[in-house]
Coordinates of N, CA and C in Angstrom, one line a residue:
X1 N 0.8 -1.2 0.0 CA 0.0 0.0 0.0 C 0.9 1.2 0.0
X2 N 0.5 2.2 -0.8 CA 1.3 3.5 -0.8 C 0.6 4.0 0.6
X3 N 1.6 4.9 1.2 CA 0.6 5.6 2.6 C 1.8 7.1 2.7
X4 N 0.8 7.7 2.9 CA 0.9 9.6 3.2 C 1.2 9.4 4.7
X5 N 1.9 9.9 5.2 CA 2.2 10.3 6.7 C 2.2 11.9 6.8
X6 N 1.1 12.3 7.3 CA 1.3 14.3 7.4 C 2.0 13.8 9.0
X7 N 3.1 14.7 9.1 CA 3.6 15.5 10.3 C 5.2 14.6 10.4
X8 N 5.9 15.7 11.3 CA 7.5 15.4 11.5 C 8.1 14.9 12.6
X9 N 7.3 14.9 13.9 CA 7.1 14.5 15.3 C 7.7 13.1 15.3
X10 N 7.7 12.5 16.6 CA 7.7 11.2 17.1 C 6.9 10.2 16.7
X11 N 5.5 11.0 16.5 CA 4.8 9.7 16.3 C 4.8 9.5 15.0
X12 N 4.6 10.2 13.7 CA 5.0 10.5 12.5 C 5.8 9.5 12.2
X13 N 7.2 10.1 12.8 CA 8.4 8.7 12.2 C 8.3 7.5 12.4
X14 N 7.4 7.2 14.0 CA 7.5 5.8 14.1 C 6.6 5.2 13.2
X15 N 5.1 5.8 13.0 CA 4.6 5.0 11.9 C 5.0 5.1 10.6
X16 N 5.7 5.9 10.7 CA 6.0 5.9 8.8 C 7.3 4.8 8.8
X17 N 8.4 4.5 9.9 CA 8.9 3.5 9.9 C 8.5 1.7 9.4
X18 N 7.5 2.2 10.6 CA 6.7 1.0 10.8 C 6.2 0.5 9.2
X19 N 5.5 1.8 9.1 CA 4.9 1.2 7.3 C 5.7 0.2 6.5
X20 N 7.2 1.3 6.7 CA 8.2 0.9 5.7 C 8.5 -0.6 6.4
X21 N 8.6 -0.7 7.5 CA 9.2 -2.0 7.8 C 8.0 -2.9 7.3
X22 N 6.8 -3.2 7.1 CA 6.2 -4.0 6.9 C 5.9 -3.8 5.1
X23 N 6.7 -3.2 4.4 CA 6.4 -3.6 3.2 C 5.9 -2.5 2.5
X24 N 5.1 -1.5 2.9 CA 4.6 -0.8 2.2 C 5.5 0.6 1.7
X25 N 5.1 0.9 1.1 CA 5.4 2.6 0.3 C 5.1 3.4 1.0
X26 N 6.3 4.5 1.3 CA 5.6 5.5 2.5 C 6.3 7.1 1.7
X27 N 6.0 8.2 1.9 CA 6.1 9.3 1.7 C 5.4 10.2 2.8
X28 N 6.8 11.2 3.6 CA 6.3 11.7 5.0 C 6.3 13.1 4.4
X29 N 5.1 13.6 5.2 CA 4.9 15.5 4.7 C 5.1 15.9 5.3
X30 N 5.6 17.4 5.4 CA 5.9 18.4 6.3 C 5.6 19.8 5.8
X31 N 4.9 20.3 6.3 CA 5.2 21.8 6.2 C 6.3 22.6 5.5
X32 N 7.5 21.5 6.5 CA 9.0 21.8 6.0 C 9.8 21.3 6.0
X33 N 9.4 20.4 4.7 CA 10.0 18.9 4.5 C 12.0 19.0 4.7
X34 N 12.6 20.1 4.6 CA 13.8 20.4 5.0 C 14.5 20.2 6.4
X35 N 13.2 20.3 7.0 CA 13.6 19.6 8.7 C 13.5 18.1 8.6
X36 N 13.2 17.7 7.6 CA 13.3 15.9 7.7 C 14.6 14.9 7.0
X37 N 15.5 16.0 6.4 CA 17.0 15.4 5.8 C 17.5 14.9 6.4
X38 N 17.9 15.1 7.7 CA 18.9 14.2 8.5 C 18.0 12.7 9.1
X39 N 16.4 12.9 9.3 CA 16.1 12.0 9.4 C 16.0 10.8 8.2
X40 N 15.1 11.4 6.7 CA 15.4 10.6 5.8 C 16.4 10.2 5.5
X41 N 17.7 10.7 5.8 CA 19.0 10.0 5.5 C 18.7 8.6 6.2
X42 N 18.9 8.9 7.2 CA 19.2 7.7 8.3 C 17.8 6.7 8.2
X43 N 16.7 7.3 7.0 CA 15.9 5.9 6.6 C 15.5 6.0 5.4
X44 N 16.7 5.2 4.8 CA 16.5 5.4 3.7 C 15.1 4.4 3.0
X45 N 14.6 4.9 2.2 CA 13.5 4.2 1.7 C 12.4 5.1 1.7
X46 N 12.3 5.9 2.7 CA 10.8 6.9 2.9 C 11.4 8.1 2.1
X47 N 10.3 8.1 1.7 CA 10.4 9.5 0.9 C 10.0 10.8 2.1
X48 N 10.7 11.8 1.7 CA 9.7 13.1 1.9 C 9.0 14.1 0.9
X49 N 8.2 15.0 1.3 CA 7.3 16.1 0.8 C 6.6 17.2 1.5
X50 N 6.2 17.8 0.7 CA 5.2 18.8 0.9 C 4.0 17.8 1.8
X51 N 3.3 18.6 2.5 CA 1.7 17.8 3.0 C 0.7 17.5 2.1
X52 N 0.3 18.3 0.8 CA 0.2 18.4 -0.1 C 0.8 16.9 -1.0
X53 N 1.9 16.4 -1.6 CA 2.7 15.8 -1.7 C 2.4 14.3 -1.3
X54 N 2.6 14.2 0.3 CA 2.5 13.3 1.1 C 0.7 12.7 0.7
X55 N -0.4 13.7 1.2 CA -1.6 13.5 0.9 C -1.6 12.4 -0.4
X56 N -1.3 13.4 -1.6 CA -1.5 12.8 -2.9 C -1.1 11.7 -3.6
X57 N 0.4 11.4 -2.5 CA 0.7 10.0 -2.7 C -0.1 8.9 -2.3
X58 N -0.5 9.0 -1.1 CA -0.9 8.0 0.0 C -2.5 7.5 -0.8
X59 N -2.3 6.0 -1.0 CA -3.9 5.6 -1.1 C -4.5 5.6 0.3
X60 N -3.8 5.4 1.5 CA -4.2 5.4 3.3 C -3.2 7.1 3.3
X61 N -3.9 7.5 4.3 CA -2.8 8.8 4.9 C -3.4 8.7 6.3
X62 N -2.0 9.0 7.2 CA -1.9 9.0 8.7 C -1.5 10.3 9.1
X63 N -2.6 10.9 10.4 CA -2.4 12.7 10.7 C -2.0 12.2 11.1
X64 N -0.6 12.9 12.0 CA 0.3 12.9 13.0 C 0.9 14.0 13.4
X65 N -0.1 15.2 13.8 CA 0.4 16.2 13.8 C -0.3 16.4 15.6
X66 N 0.4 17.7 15.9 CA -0.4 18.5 17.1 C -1.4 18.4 16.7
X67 N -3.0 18.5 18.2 CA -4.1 18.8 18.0 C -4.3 20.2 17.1
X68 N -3.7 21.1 18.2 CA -3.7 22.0 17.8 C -3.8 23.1 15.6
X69 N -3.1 21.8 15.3 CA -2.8 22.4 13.9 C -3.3 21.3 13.1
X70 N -3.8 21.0 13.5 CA -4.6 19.1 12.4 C -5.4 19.8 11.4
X71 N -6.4 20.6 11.7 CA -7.4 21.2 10.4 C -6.4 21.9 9.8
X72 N -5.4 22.5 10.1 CA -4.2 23.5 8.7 C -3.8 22.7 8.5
X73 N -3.4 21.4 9.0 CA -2.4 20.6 8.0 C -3.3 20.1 7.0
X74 N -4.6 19.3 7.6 CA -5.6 18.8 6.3 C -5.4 20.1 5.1
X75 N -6.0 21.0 5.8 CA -6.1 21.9 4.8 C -4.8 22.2 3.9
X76 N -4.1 21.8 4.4 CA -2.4 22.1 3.5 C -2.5 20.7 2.5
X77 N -3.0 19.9 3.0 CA -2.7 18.6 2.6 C -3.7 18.7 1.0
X78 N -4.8 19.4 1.3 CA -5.8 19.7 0.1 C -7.0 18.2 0.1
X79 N -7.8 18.8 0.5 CA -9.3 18.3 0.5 C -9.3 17.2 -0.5
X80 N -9.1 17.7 -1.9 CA -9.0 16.7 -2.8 C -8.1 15.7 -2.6
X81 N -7.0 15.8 -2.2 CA -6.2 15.0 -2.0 C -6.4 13.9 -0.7
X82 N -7.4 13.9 -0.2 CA -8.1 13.3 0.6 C -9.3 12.4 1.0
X83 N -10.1 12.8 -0.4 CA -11.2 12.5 -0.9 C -11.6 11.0 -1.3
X84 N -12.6 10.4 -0.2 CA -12.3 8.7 -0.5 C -11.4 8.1 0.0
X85 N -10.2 8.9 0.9 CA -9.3 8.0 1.5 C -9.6 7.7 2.6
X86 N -8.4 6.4 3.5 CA -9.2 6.3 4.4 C -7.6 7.1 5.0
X87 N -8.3 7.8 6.5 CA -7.2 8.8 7.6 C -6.9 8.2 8.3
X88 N -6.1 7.9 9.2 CA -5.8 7.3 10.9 C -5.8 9.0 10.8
X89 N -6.2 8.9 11.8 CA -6.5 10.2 12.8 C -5.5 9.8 14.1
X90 N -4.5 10.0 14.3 CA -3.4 9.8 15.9 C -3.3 11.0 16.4
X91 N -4.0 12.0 16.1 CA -4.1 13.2 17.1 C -4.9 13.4 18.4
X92 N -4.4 14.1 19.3 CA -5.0 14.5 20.4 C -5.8 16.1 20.7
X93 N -6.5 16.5 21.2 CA -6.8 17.9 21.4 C -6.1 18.4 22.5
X94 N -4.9 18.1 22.4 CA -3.9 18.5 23.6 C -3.7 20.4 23.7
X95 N -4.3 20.7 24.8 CA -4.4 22.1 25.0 C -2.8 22.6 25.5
X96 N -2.7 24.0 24.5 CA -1.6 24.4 25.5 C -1.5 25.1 26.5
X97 N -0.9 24.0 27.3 CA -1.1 24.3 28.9 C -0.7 23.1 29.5
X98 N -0.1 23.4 30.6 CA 0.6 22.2 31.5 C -0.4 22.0 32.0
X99 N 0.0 20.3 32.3 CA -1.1 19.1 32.7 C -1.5 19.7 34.3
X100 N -2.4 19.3 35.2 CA -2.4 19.7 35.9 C -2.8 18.1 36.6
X101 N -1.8 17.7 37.7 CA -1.7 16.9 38.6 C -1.3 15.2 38.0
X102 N -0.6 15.8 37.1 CA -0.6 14.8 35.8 C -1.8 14.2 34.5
X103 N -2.3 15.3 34.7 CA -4.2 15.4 33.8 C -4.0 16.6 32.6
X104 N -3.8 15.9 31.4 CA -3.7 16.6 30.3 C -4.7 17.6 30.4
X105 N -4.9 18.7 29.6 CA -5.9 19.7 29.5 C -6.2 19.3 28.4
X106 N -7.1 19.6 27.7 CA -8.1 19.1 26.1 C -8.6 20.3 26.1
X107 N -8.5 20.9 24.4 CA -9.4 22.0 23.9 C -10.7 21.5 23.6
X108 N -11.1 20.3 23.5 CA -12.2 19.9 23.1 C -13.2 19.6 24.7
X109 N -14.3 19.4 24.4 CA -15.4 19.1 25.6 C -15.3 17.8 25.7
X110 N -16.2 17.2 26.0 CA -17.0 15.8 26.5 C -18.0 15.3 25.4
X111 N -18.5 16.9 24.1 CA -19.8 16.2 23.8 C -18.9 16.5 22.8
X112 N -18.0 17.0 22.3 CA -17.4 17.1 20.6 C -15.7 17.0 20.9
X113 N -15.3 15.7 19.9 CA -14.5 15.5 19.7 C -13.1 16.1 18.6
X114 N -12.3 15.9 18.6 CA -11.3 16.6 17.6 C -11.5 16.1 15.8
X115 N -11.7 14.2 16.2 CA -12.1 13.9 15.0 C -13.8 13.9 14.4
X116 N -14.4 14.5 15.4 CA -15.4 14.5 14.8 C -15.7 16.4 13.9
X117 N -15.0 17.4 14.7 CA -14.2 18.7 14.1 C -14.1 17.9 13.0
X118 N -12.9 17.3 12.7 CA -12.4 17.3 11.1 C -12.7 16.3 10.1
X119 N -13.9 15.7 11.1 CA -15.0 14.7 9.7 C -16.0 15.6 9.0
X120 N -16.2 16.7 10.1 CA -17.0 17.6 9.2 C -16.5 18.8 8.5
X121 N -15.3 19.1 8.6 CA -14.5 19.8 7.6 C -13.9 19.3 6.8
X122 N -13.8 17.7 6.6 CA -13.5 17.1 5.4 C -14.3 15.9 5.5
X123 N -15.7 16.2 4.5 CA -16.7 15.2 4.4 C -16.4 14.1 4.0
X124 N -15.6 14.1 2.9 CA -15.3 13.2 2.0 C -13.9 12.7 2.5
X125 N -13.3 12.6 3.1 CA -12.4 11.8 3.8 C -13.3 10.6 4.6
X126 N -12.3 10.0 5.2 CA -12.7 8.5 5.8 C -12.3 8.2 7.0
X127 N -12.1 9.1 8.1 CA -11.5 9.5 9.1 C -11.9 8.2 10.0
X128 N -10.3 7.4 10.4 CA -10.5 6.3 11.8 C -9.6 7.1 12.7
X129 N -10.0 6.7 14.5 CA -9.1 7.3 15.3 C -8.5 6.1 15.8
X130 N -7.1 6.4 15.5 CA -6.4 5.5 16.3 C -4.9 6.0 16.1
X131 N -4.1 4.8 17.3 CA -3.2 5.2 17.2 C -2.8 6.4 18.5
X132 N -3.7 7.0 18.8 CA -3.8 8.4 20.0 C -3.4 7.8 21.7
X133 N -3.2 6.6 22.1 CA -3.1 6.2 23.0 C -2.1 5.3 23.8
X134 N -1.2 5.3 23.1 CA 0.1 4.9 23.8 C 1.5 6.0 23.1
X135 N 2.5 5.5 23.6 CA 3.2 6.4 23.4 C 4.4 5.5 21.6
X136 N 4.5 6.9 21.3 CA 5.8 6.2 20.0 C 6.6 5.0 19.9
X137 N 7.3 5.1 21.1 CA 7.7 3.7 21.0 C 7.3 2.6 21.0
X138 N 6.2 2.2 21.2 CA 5.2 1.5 21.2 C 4.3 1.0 20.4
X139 N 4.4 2.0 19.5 CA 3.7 2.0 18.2 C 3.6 1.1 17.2
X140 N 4.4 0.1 17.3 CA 5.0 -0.8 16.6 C 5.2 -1.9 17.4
X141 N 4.6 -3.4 16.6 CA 5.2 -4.4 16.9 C 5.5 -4.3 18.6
X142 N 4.9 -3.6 19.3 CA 5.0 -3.4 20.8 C 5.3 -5.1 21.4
X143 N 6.2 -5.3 22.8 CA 5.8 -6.2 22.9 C 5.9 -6.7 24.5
X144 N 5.0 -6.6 25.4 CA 4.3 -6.8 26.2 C 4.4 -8.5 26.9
X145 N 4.5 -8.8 28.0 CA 4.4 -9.9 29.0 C 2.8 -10.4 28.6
X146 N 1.9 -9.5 28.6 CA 0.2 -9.8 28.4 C -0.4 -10.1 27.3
X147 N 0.8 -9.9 26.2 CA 0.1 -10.2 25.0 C -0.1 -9.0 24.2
X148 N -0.2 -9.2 22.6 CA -0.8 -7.8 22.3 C -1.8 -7.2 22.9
X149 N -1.7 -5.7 23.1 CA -2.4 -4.7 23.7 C -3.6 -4.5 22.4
X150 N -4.5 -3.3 23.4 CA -5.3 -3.5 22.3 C -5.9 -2.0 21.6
X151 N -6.0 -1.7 20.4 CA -6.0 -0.2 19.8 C -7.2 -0.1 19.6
X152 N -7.9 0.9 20.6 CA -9.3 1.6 20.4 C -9.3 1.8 18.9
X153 N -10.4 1.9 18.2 CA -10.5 2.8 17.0 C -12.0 3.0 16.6
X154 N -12.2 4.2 16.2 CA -13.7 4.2 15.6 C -13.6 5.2 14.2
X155 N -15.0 5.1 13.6 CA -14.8 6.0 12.3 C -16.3 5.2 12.1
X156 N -16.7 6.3 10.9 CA -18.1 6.0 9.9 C -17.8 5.2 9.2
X157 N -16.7 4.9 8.4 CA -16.8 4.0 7.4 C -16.3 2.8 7.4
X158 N -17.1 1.7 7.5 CA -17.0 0.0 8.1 C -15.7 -0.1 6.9
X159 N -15.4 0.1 5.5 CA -14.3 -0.4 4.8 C -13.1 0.5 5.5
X160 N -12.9 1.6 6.0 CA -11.8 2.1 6.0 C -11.6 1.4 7.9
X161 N -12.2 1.3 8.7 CA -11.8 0.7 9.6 C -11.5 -0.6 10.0
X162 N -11.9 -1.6 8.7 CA -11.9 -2.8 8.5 C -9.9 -2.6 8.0
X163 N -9.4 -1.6 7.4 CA -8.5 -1.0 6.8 C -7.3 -1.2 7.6
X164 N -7.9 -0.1 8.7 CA -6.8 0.2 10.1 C -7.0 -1.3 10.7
X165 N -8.1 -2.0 10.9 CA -8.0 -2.9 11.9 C -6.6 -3.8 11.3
X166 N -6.2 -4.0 9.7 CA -6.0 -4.9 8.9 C -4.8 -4.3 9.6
X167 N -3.9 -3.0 9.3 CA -2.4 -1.8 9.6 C -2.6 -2.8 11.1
X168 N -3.3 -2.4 12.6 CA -3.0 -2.7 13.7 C -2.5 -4.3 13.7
X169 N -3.2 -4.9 13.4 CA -2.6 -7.2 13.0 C -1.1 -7.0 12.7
X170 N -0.9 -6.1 11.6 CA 0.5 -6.0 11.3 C 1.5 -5.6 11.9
X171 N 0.9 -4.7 12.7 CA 1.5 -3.3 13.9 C 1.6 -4.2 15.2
X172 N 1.0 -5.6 15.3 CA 0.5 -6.4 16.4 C 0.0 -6.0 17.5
X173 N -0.8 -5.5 17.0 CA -2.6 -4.6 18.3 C -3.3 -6.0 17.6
X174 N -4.3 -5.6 18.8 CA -5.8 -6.4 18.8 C -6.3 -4.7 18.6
X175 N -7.8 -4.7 17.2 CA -7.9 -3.7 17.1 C -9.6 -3.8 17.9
X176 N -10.2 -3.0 18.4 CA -11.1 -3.0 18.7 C -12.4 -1.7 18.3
X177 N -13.1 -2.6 17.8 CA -14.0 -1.2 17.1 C -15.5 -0.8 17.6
X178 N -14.8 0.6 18.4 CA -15.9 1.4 19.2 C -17.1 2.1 18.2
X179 N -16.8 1.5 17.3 CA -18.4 2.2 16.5 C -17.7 3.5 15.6
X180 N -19.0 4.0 15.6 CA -18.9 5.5 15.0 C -18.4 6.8 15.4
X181 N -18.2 8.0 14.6 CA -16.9 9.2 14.9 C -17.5 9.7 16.4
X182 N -18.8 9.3 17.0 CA -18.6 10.1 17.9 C -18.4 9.3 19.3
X183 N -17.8 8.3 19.3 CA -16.8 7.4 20.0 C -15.5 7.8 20.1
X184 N -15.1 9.0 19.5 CA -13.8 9.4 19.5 C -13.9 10.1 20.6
X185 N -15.3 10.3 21.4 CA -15.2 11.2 22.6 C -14.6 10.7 23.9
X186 N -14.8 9.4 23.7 CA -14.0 8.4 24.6 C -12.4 8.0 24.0
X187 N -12.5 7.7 23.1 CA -11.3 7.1 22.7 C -9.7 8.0 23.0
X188 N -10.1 9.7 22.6 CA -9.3 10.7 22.8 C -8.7 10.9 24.2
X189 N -9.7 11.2 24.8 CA -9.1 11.1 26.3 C -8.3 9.7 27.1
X190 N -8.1 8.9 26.3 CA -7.3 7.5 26.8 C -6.0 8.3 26.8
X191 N -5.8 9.3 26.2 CA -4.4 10.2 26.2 C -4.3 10.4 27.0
X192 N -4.8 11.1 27.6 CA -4.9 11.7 29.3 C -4.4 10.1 30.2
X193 N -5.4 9.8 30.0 CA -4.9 8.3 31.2 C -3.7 7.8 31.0
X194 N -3.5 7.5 29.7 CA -2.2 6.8 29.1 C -0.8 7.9 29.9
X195 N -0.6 9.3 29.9 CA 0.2 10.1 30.5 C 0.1 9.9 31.4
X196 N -1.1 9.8 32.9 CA -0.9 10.2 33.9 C 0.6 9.2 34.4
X197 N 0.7 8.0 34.8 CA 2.2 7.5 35.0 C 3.3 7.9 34.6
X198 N 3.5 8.4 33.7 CA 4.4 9.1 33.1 C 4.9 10.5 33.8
X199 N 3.7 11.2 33.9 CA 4.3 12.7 34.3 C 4.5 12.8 35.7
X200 N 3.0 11.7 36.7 CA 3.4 11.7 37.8 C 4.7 11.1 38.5
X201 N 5.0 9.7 37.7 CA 6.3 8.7 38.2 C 7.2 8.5 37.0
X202 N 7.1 9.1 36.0 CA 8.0 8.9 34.8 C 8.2 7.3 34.1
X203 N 6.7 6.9 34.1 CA 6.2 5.4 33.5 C 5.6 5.6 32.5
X204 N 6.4 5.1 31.4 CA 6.1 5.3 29.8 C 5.8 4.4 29.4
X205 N 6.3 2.8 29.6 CA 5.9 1.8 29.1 C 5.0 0.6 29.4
X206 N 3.7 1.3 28.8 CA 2.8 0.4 29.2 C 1.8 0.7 28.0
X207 N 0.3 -0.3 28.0 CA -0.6 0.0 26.8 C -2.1 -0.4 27.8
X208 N -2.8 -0.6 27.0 CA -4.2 -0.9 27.3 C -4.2 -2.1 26.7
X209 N -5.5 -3.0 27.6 CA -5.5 -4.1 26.7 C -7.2 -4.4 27.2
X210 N -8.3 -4.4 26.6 CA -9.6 -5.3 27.0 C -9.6 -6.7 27.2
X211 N -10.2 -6.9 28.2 CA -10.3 -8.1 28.5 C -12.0 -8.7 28.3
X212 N -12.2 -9.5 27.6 CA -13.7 -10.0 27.5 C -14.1 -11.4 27.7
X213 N -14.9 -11.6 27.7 CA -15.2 -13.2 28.4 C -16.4 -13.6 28.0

């Protein structure tokens, strides 16, 4: 599969690694794709671009950007260039502002979510959320005493989530599908939980896993 990675961050490289290590075609976007030479050097195989670029390559495209700038990057990336695809959505609505008590702040509420913002500013995209709940290094092939962990994800469209669920098997998540975009109201805030160990005791490695019976 060809796949668009927007953003230059942590989580960005690990999945667009990840892609590349399982086979696929990857092209990473940036704003300012010049800040990504020293990293493309050192992997070689991924392309870089424009967001724009990245978008238009990718039959799948993965956000990876700040909450904060996710609708300007879409919108950099171009609507059309988007149209019918399917998204991982891995963004958070991370407010700027220090956590308080180890409790992320969110620009978003309880009743509207970030990916549900940018399913309705890009209709015709195919927006799944996942990926928002553990940390980068993890992201990949994670591997855990309990077994694979397991990746929230929700979205409208049963083919593009059947999509991601197929990316997580390979990524080795159990993917779990919370239904429709406005499940992303729960799913987002697993950020928040996922940090608190971290900021309070500096515990980064760990995931979520459902248990059912």
């Amino acid at each position: 599969m060809k796949v668009g990675v927007l953003g230059s961050g942590d989580v960005a490289k690990s999945l667009a690694a990840g892609f590349l290590k399982h086979g696929h075609k990857v092209v990473v976007g940036s704003r300012s794709p010049d800040k990504l030479a020293e990293w493309s050097a050192a992997n070689p195989g991924i392309a870089t671009g424009t967001f724009a670029e990245a978008a238009q390559f990718g039959e799948l495209v993965v956000l990876a950007v700040k909450g904060t700038v996710a609708s300007e990057a879409l919108r950099l990336a171009g609507a059309g260039n988007l149209s019918r695809k399917t998204v991982i959505d891995a963004c958070n609505p991370i407010a700027d502002a220090p956590p308080v008590h180890g409790v992320l702040q969110f620009f978003t509420t309880h009743d509207a979510s970030l990916m549900e913002q940018l399913q309705a500013e890009f209709p015709e995209a195919n927006f799944v959320k996942a990926f928002n709940s553990v940390g980068s290094v993890h992201m990949v092939n994670p591997q855990f005493p309990g077994g694979p962990p397991t990746m929230f994800l929700c979205g409208n469209s049963e083919g593009a989530k059947k999509t991601v669920a197929g990316i997580c098997d390979q990524f080795g998540w159990d993917a779990a599908d919370m239904g429709a975009v406005e499940a992303a109201r729960a799913i987002e805030p697993l950020c928040m939980l996922w940090c608190i160990p971290g900021f309070l005791r500096n515990q980064w490695t760990h995931a979520f896993k459902l248990l059912e019976r």
